[in-house]
Tab-separated table of C-alpha atoms and ligand atoms in Angstrom:
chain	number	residue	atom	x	y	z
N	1	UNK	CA	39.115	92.332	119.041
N	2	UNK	CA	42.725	92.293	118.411
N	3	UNK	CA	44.276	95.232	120.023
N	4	UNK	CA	48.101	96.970	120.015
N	5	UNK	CA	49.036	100.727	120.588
N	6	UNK	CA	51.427	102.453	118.189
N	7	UNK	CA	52.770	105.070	116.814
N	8	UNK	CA	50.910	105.960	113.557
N	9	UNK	CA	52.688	107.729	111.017
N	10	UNK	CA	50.562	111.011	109.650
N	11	UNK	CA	50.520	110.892	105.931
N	12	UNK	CA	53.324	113.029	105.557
N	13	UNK	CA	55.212	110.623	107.794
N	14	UNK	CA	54.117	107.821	106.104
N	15	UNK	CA	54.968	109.271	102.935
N	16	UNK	CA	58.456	109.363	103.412
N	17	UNK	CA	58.271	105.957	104.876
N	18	UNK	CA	56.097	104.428	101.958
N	19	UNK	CA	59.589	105.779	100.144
N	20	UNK	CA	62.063	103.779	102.045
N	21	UNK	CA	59.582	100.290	101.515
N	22	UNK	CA	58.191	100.976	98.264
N	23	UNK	CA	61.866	100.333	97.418
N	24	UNK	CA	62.278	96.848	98.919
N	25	UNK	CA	61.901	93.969	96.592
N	26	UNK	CA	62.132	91.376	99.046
N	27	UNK	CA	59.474	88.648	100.955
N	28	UNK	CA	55.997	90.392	101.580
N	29	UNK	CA	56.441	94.641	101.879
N	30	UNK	CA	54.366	96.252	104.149
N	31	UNK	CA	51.733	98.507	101.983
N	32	UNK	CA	52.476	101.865	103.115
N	33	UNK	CA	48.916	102.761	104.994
N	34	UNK	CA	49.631	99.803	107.213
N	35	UNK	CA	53.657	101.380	108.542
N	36	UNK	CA	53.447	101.839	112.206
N	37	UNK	CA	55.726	101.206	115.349
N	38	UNK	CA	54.079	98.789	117.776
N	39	UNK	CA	54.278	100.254	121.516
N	40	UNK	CA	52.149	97.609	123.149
N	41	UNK	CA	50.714	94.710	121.970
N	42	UNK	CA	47.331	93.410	123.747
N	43	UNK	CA	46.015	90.450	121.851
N	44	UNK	CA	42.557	89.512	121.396
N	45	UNK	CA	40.562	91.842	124.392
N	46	UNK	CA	36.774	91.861	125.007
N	47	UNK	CA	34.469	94.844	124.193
N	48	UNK	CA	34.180	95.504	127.769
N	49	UNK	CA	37.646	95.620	128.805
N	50	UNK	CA	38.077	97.697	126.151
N	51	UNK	CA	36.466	100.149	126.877
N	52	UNK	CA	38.150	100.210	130.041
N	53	UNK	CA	41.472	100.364	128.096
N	54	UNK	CA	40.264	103.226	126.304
N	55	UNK	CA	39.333	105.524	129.307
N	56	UNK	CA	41.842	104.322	131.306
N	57	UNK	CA	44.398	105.608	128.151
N	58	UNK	CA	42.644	109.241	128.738
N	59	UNK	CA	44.264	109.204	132.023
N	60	UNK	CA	48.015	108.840	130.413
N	61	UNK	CA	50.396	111.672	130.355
N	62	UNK	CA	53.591	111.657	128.478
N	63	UNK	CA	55.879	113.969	126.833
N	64	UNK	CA	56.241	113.915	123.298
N	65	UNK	CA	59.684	113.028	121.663
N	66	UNK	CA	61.432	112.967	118.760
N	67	UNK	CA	62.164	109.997	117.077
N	68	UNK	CA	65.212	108.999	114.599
N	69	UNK	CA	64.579	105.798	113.105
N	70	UNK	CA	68.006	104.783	111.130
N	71	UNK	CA	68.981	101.684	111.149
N	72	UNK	CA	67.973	98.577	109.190
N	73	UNK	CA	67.752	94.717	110.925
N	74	UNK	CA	65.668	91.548	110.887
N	75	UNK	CA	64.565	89.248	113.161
N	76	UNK	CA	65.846	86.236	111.482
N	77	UNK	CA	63.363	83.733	113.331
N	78	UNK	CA	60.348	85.334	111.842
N	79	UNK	CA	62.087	86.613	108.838
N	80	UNK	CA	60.551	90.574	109.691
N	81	UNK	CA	62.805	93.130	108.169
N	82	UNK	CA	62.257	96.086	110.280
N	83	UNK	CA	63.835	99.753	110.476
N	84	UNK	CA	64.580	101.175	114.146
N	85	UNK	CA	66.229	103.881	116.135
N	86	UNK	CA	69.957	103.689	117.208
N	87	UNK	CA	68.928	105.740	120.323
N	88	UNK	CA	65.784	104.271	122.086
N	89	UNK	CA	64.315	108.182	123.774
N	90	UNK	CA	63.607	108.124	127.049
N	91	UNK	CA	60.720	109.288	126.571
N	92	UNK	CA	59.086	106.178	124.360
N	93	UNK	CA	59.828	104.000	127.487
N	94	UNK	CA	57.807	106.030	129.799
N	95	UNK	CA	55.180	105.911	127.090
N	96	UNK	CA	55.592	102.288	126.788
N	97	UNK	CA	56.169	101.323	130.433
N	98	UNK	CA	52.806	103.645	131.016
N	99	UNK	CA	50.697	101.765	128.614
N	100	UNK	CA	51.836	97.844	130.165
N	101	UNK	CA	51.118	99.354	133.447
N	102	UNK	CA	47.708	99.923	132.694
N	103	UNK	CA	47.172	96.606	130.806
N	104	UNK	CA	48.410	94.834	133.699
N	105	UNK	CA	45.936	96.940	136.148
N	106	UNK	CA	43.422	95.552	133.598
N	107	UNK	CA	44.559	91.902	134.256
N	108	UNK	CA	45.845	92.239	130.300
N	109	UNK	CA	49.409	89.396	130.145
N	110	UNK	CA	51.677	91.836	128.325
N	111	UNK	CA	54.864	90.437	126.916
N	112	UNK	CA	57.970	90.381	129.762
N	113	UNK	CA	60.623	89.983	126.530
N	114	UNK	CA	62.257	93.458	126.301
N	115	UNK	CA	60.634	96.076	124.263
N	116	UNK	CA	62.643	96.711	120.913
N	117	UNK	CA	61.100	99.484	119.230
N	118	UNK	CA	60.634	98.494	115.666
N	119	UNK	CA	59.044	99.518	112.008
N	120	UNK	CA	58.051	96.648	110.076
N	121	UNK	CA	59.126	97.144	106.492
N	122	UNK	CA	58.440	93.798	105.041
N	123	UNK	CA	57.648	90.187	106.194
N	124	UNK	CA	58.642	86.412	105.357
N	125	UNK	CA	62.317	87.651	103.800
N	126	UNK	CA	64.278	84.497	103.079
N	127	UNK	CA	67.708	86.007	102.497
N	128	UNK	CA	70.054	89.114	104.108
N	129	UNK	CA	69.278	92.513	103.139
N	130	UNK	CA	72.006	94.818	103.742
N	131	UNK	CA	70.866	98.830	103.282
N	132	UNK	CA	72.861	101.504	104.215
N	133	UNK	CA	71.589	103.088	107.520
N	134	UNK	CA	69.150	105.937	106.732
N	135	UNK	CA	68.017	108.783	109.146
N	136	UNK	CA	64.824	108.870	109.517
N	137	UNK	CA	63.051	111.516	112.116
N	138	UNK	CA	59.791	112.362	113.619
N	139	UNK	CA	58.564	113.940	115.960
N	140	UNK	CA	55.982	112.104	117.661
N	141	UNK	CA	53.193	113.996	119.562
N	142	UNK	CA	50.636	111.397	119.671
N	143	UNK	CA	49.854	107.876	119.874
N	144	UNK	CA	46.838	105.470	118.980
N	145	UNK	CA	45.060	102.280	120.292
N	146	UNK	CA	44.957	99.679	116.809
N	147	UNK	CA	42.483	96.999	115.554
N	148	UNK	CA	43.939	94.511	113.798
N	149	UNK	CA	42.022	91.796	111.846
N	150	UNK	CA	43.566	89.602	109.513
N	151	UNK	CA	41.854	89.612	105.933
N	152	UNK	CA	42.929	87.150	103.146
N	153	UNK	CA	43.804	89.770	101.284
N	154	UNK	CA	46.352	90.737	104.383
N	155	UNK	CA	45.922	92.575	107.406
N	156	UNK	CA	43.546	95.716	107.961
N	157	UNK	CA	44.101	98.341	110.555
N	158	UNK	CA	41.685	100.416	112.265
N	159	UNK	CA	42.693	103.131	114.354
N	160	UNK	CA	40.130	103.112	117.035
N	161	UNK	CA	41.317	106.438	119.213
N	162	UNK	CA	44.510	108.597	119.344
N	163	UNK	CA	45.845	110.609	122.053
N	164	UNK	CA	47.558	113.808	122.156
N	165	UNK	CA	51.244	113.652	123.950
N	166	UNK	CA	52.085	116.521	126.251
Z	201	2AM	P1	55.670	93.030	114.117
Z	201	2AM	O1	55.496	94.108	113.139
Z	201	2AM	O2	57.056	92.904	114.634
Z	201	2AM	O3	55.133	91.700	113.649
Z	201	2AM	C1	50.159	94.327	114.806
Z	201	2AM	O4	50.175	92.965	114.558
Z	201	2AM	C2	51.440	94.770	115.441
Z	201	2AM	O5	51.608	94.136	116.707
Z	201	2AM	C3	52.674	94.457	114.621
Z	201	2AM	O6	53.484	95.609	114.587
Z	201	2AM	C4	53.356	93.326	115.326
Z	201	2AM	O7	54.753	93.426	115.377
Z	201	2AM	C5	52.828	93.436	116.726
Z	201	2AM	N1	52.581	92.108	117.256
Z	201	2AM	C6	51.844	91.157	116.681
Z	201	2AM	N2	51.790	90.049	117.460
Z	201	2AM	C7	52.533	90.326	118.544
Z	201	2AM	C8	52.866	89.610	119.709
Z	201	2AM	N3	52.414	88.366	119.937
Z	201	2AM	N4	53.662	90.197	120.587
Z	201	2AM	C9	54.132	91.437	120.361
Z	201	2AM	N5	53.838	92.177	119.300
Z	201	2AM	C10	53.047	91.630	118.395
């Protein structure tokens, strides 16, 4: 199965978020129950070692953190249009550094580009969007391990277990 952990909004959260994207009339939007903010991605990992991913995640302790997303980008290669924070916490690295540690213990490759902590608000945009930066904050107190399969209809995410932050 096709595995990542993120941050998943609560509907509240997501709410606001769906607010910000429901607004976008560009390339493919991101429906709003699929917003998240990838931590790790794992790729395609067998039943077994995932199950040692997910009891190896119980171990994890990390402080929770709040989280201002506010500024609008794009990764022009892949045409993603994406909202991030201006200020990456502390705190999300030690989450983040945590989580590769662990895949790497479990013999998982984990990317060795540097993390840029990103929303996803739409795919395949062909042209510039320029939005005024927004501020966007939450605090995050937990985090979840993600299935990911890819429908024709678009991609369908499962959250398979969350944990609490600290
Ligand atoms: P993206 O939103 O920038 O595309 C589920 O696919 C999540 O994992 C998405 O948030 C996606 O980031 C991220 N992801 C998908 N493939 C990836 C890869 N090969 N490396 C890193 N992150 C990936």
């Amino acid at each position: 199965m096709r595995l990542f952990y993120a941050i998943w909004p609560d509907d509240h959260t997501r709410e606001k978020l769906a607010s910000i994207s429901r607004n976008l009339n560009v390339g493919k939007v991101i429906p709003p129950e699929n917003l998240h903010l990838t931590l790790l991605f794992l790729g395609d990992i067998q039943d077994e070692l995932a199950m040692a991913i997910l009891s190896g995640t119980d171990t994890i302790q990390c402080p929770k953190f709040r989280l201002k997303l506010s500024r609008f980008g794009s990764f022009k290669r892949s045409g993603v249009f994406w909202l991030a924070p201006d200020n990456i916490p502390g705190e999300l690295i030690t989450l983040v550094n945590n989580l590769s540690e662990l895949a790497v213990m479990n013999n998982i490759a984990v990317e060795d580009r540097p993390y840029r902590p990103h929303m996803t608000l739409a795919r395949k945009i062909k042209t510039q969007i320029h939005l005024e930066s927004q501020d966007f904050a939450m605090q995050v107190s937990k985090f979840s391990l993600v299935e990911s399969k890819t429908l024709p209809q678009g991609a369908k995410y499962s959250v398979l277990k969350t944990w609490p932050l600290t």
